PDB file of C-alpha atoms and ligand atoms in Angstrom:
ATOM      1  CA  MET A   7      11.559  -6.901  29.662  1.00 69.00           C
ATOM      2  CA  ALA A   8      14.566  -5.550  27.921  1.00 92.00           C
ATOM      3  CA  VAL A   9      15.845  -2.907  25.572  1.00 97.00           C
ATOM      4  CA  TYR A  10      17.127  -4.499  22.382  1.00 97.00           C
ATOM      5  CA  LYS A  11      19.653  -3.300  19.864  1.00 97.00           C
ATOM      6  CA  ILE A  12      17.742  -2.172  16.782  1.00 98.00           C
ATOM      7  CA  VAL A  13      18.667  -3.985  13.588  1.00 98.00           C
ATOM      8  CA  GLU A  14      19.888  -1.575  10.903  1.00 98.00           C
ATOM      9  CA  ILE A  15      19.500  -1.439   7.121  1.00 97.00           C
ATOM     10  CA  GLY A  16      21.751  -3.967   5.398  1.00 96.00           C
ATOM     11  CA  ASP A  17      20.627  -6.793   7.688  1.00 98.00           C
ATOM     12  CA  GLU A  18      18.790  -9.492   5.701  1.00 98.00           C
ATOM     13  CA  ILE A  19      16.015  -9.866   8.303  1.00 98.00           C
ATOM     14  CA  LEU A  20      14.666  -6.432   7.296  1.00 98.00           C
ATOM     15  CA  LYS A  21      14.069  -7.755   3.756  1.00 98.00           C
ATOM     16  CA  GLU A  22      12.276 -10.917   4.837  1.00 98.00           C
ATOM     17  CA  LYS A  23       8.548 -11.521   4.936  1.00 98.00           C
ATOM     18  CA  ALA A  24       7.808 -12.038   8.647  1.00 98.00           C
ATOM     19  CA  LYS A  25       5.937 -15.176   9.738  1.00 98.00           C
ATOM     20  CA  PRO A  26       2.389 -15.087  11.125  1.00 98.00           C
ATOM     21  CA  VAL A  27       1.956 -15.740  14.837  1.00 98.00           C
ATOM     22  CA  LYS A  28       0.116 -19.038  15.381  1.00 97.00           C
ATOM     23  CA  ASN A  29      -0.070 -19.154  19.172  1.00 96.00           C
ATOM     24  CA  ILE A  30      -0.042 -16.202  21.486  1.00 97.00           C
ATOM     25  CA  ASN A  31       2.128 -17.660  24.218  1.00 97.00           C
ATOM     26  CA  ALA A  32       4.497 -16.264  26.844  1.00 97.00           C
ATOM     27  CA  ASN A  33       7.154 -15.652  24.185  1.00 97.00           C
ATOM     28  CA  ILE A  34       4.848 -13.397  22.204  1.00 98.00           C
ATOM     29  CA  ILE A  35       3.876 -11.451  25.335  1.00 98.00           C
ATOM     30  CA  LYS A  36       7.568 -11.041  26.135  1.00 98.00           C
ATOM     31  CA  LEU A  37       8.196  -9.921  22.554  1.00 98.00           C
ATOM     32  CA  LEU A  38       5.493  -7.219  22.894  1.00 98.00           C
ATOM     33  CA  ASP A  39       7.020  -6.009  26.163  1.00 98.00           C
ATOM     34  CA  ASN A  40      10.533  -5.962  24.700  1.00 98.00           C
ATOM     35  CA  LEU A  41       9.319  -4.043  21.654  1.00 98.00           C
ATOM     36  CA  ALA A  42       7.738  -1.394  23.912  1.00 98.00           C
ATOM     37  CA  ASP A  43      10.873  -1.072  26.063  1.00 98.00           C
ATOM     38  CA  THR A  44      13.008  -0.711  22.947  1.00 98.00           C
ATOM     39  CA  LEU A  45      10.623   1.759  21.272  1.00 98.00           C
ATOM     40  CA  TYR A  46      10.435   4.082  24.284  1.00 97.00           C
ATOM     41  CA  ASP A  47      14.192   3.872  24.844  1.00 97.00           C
ATOM     42  CA  ALA A  48      14.749   4.909  21.207  1.00 97.00           C
ATOM     43  CA  LYS A  49      11.976   7.558  21.373  1.00 95.00           C
ATOM     44  CA  GLY A  50      10.383   6.237  18.201  1.00 96.00           C
ATOM     45  CA  ALA A  51       6.760   6.157  17.015  1.00 97.00           C
ATOM     46  CA  GLY A  52       6.637   2.506  16.038  1.00 98.00           C
ATOM     47  CA  LEU A  53       8.601  -0.706  15.912  1.00 98.00           C
ATOM     48  CA  ALA A  54       8.194  -4.047  14.158  1.00 98.00           C
ATOM     49  CA  ALA A  55       9.494  -7.364  15.517  1.00 98.00           C
ATOM     50  CA  PRO A  56      12.029  -7.851  12.666  1.00 98.00           C
ATOM     51  CA  GLN A  57      13.706  -4.628  13.853  1.00 98.00           C
ATOM     52  CA  ILE A  58      14.756  -6.427  17.027  1.00 98.00           C
ATOM     53  CA  GLY A  59      15.713  -9.557  15.118  1.00 98.00           C
ATOM     54  CA  VAL A  60      12.449 -11.535  15.353  1.00 98.00           C
ATOM     55  CA  SER A  61      10.823 -12.405  12.023  1.00 98.00           C
ATOM     56  CA  LYS A  62       7.242 -12.500  13.303  1.00 98.00           C
ATOM     57  CA  ARG A  63       4.160 -10.462  12.373  1.00 98.00           C
ATOM     58  CA  VAL A  64       4.078  -8.284  15.477  1.00 98.00           C
ATOM     59  CA  ILE A  65       4.199  -4.479  15.559  1.00 98.00           C
ATOM     60  CA  ILE A  66       3.671  -1.710  18.078  1.00 98.00           C
ATOM     61  CA  VAL A  67       2.950   1.967  17.498  1.00 98.00           C
ATOM     62  CA  ASP A  68       2.668   4.978  19.755  1.00 98.00           C
ATOM     63  CA  THR A  69       2.331   8.355  18.089  1.00 97.00           C
ATOM     64  CA  GLY A  70       1.769  10.080  21.419  1.00 96.00           C
ATOM     65  CA  GLU A  71      -1.767   8.896  22.158  1.00 93.00           C
ATOM     66  CA  GLY A  72      -0.902   5.607  23.805  1.00 97.00           C
ATOM     67  CA  LEU A  73       0.519   2.238  22.877  1.00 98.00           C
ATOM     68  CA  HIS A  74      -1.094  -0.006  20.268  1.00 98.00           C
ATOM     69  CA  GLU A  75       0.036  -3.636  20.106  1.00 98.00           C
ATOM     70  CA  LEU A  76      -0.894  -5.535  16.951  1.00 98.00           C
ATOM     71  CA  ILE A  77      -0.348  -9.218  16.216  1.00 98.00           C
ATOM     72  CA  ASN A  78      -0.825 -10.407  12.596  1.00 98.00           C
ATOM     73  CA  PRO A  79      -2.010  -6.939  11.487  1.00 98.00           C
ATOM     74  CA  GLN A  80      -3.741  -6.623   8.129  1.00 98.00           C
ATOM     75  CA  ILE A  81      -4.909  -3.467   6.395  1.00 98.00           C
ATOM     76  CA  ILE A  82      -8.510  -4.157   5.388  1.00 98.00           C
ATOM     77  CA  SER A  83      -9.317  -0.731   3.950  1.00 98.00           C
ATOM     78  CA  ALA A  84      -7.483   2.445   3.079  1.00 98.00           C
ATOM     79  CA  ALA A  85      -8.566   5.863   1.849  1.00 98.00           C
ATOM     80  CA  GLY A  86      -7.019   9.109   0.710  1.00 98.00           C
ATOM     81  CA  GLN A  87      -3.443   9.996  -0.077  1.00 98.00           C
ATOM     82  CA  GLU A  88      -0.973  12.217   1.716  1.00 97.00           C
ATOM     83  CA  THR A  89       2.759  12.846   1.431  1.00 98.00           C
ATOM     84  CA  ASP A  90       4.757  13.505   4.577  1.00 97.00           C
ATOM     85  CA  ILE A  91       8.201  13.108   6.114  1.00 97.00           C
ATOM     86  CA  GLU A  92       9.223   9.695   7.436  1.00 97.00           C
ATOM     87  CA  GLY A  93      12.192   8.220   9.159  1.00 97.00           C
ATOM     88  CA  CYS A  94      12.990   4.799  10.587  1.00 98.00           C
ATOM     89  CA  LEU A  95      14.868   3.592  13.660  1.00 98.00           C
ATOM     90  CA  SER A  96      16.602   1.046  11.390  1.00 98.00           C
ATOM     91  CA  ILE A  97      17.870   3.810   9.089  1.00 98.00           C
ATOM     92  CA  PRO A  98      19.397   6.383  11.438  1.00 95.00           C
ATOM     93  CA  GLY A  99      20.047   9.937  10.301  1.00 95.00           C
ATOM     94  CA  LEU A 100      17.892   9.930   7.171  1.00 97.00           C
ATOM     95  CA  ILE A 101      14.412  11.104   6.283  1.00 97.00           C
ATOM     96  CA  GLY A 102      12.345  11.043   3.108  1.00 98.00           C
ATOM     97  CA  ASP A 103       8.939  11.953   1.731  1.00 98.00           C
ATOM     98  CA  VAL A 104       6.488   9.057   1.489  1.00 98.00           C
ATOM     99  CA  THR A 105       2.985   9.035   0.029  1.00 98.00           C
ATOM    100  CA  ARG A 106       0.576   6.889   2.033  1.00 98.00           C
ATOM    101  CA  ALA A 107      -3.140   6.491   2.695  1.00 98.00           C
ATOM    102  CA  VAL A 108      -4.606   9.088   5.083  1.00 98.00           C
ATOM    103  CA  THR A 109      -6.976   6.638   6.770  1.00 98.00           C
ATOM    104  CA  VAL A 110      -6.578   2.910   7.269  1.00 98.00           C
ATOM    105  CA  LYS A 111      -8.576   0.230   9.002  1.00 98.00           C
ATOM    106  CA  VAL A 112      -6.409  -2.535  10.398  1.00 98.00           C
ATOM    107  CA  LYS A 113      -7.535  -5.932  11.639  1.00 98.00           C
ATOM    108  CA  TYR A 114      -5.306  -7.676  14.191  1.00 98.00           C
ATOM    109  CA  LEU A 115      -5.110  -9.831  17.315  1.00 98.00           C
ATOM    110  CA  ASP A 116      -4.431  -8.268  20.684  1.00 98.00           C
ATOM    111  CA  ARG A 117      -2.182  -9.827  23.346  1.00 98.00           C
ATOM    112  CA  HIS A 118      -5.134 -11.864  24.623  1.00 98.00           C
ATOM    113  CA  GLY A 119      -5.762 -13.358  21.179  1.00 97.00           C
ATOM    114  CA  LYS A 120      -8.912 -11.318  20.651  1.00 98.00           C
ATOM    115  CA  GLU A 121      -9.680 -10.188  17.114  1.00 98.00           C
ATOM    116  CA  LYS A 122      -9.859  -6.408  16.964  1.00 98.00           C
ATOM    117  CA  ASP A 123      -9.823  -3.603  14.459  1.00 98.00           C
ATOM    118  CA  LEU A 124      -8.446  -0.117  14.576  1.00 98.00           C
ATOM    119  CA  THR A 125      -9.384   2.796  12.336  1.00 98.00           C
ATOM    120  CA  ALA A 126      -6.561   5.317  12.233  1.00 98.00           C
ATOM    121  CA  LYS A 127      -5.931   8.674  10.593  1.00 97.00           C
ATOM    122  CA  SER A 128      -2.905  10.792   9.724  1.00 95.00           C
ATOM    123  CA  MET A 129       0.143  10.109  11.912  1.00 97.00           C
ATOM    124  CA  LEU A 130      -1.174   6.917  13.457  1.00 98.00           C
ATOM    125  CA  ALA A 131      -2.281   5.623  10.040  1.00 98.00           C
ATOM    126  CA  ARG A 132       1.157   6.453   8.617  1.00 98.00           C
ATOM    127  CA  ALA A 133       2.952   4.683  11.489  1.00 98.00           C
ATOM    128  CA  LEU A 134       0.769   1.588  11.036  1.00 98.00           C
ATOM    129  CA  GLN A 135       1.459   1.465   7.288  1.00 98.00           C
ATOM    130  CA  HIS A 136       5.196   1.928   7.899  1.00 98.00           C
ATOM    131  CA  GLU A 137       5.335  -0.881  10.495  1.00 98.00           C
ATOM    132  CA  ILE A 138       3.166  -3.272   8.458  1.00 98.00           C
ATOM    133  CA  ASP A 139       5.543  -2.665   5.522  1.00 98.00           C
ATOM    134  CA  HIS A 140       8.375  -3.940   7.757  1.00 98.00           C
ATOM    135  CA  LEU A 141       6.515  -7.271   8.010  1.00 98.00           C
ATOM    136  CA  GLU A 142       6.618  -7.497   4.217  1.00 98.00           C
ATOM    137  CA  GLY A 143      10.335  -6.711   4.094  1.00 98.00           C
ATOM    138  CA  ILE A 144       9.659  -3.211   2.758  1.00 98.00           C
ATOM    139  CA  LEU A 145      11.513  -0.169   4.103  1.00 98.00           C
ATOM    140  CA  TYR A 146      10.263   3.389   3.725  1.00 98.00           C
ATOM    141  CA  VAL A 147      13.297   4.217   1.566  1.00 97.00           C
ATOM    142  CA  ASP A 148      11.867   1.753  -0.999  1.00 97.00           C
ATOM    143  CA  ARG A 149       8.869   4.107  -1.340  1.00 97.00           C
ATOM    144  CA  ALA A 150      10.370   7.507  -0.506  1.00 98.00           C
ATOM    145  CA  VAL A 151      11.420  10.390  -2.706  1.00 97.00           C
ATOM    146  CA  ASN A 152      13.869  13.121  -1.731  1.00 97.00           C
ATOM    147  CA  ILE A 153      15.752  10.982   0.800  1.00 97.00           C
ATOM    148  CA  ARG A 154      18.006  13.310   2.743  1.00 97.00           C
ATOM    149  CA  LYS A 155      20.056  13.719   5.880  1.00 95.00           C
ATOM    150  CA  LEU A 156      18.078  14.626   8.964  1.00 88.00           C
ATOM    151  CA  SER A 157      18.954  18.205   9.825  1.00 81.00           C
ATOM    152  CA  GLN A 158      18.328  19.978  13.109  1.00 65.00           C
ATOM    153  CA  LYS A 159      15.558  21.987  11.442  1.00 60.00           C
ATOM    154  CA  GLU A 160      13.314  18.974  10.722  1.00 54.00           C
TER     155      GLU A 160
HETATM  156 ZN1  LIG B 221      10.846   1.584  10.291  1.00 71.47          ZN
END
């Protein structure tokens, strides 16, 4: 387990389409653990493997209700629309307004290779959409309006 340096905007890996995980082996388990260590160290709400330099389809999210680990996540349904503030650990000091689905259902594999699904709303749904975008090489600033410096007030 280790805290990694988070890759920042400008690095090519953040623009790449991450590769699907074929075998859930010790390396993938280690990757999940390293992502969690790095996320909690940075006090973020979510992190995708490319953000620690690994171009694989692995994300984690924790919006305050516990850790979710998702391997090969796929949004299988989405509903509603909501605009809210977003930031990203790979783009320090900035925030923007992003319109996303309010509810999503995501299909994924857990660390034991079991197929699962997760239905999420609001903050958790937003974090999942943000992290899954990272796997497609999409950053929130590609979707955001009113990108601005993070002030103490927000
Ligand atoms: Zn991000």
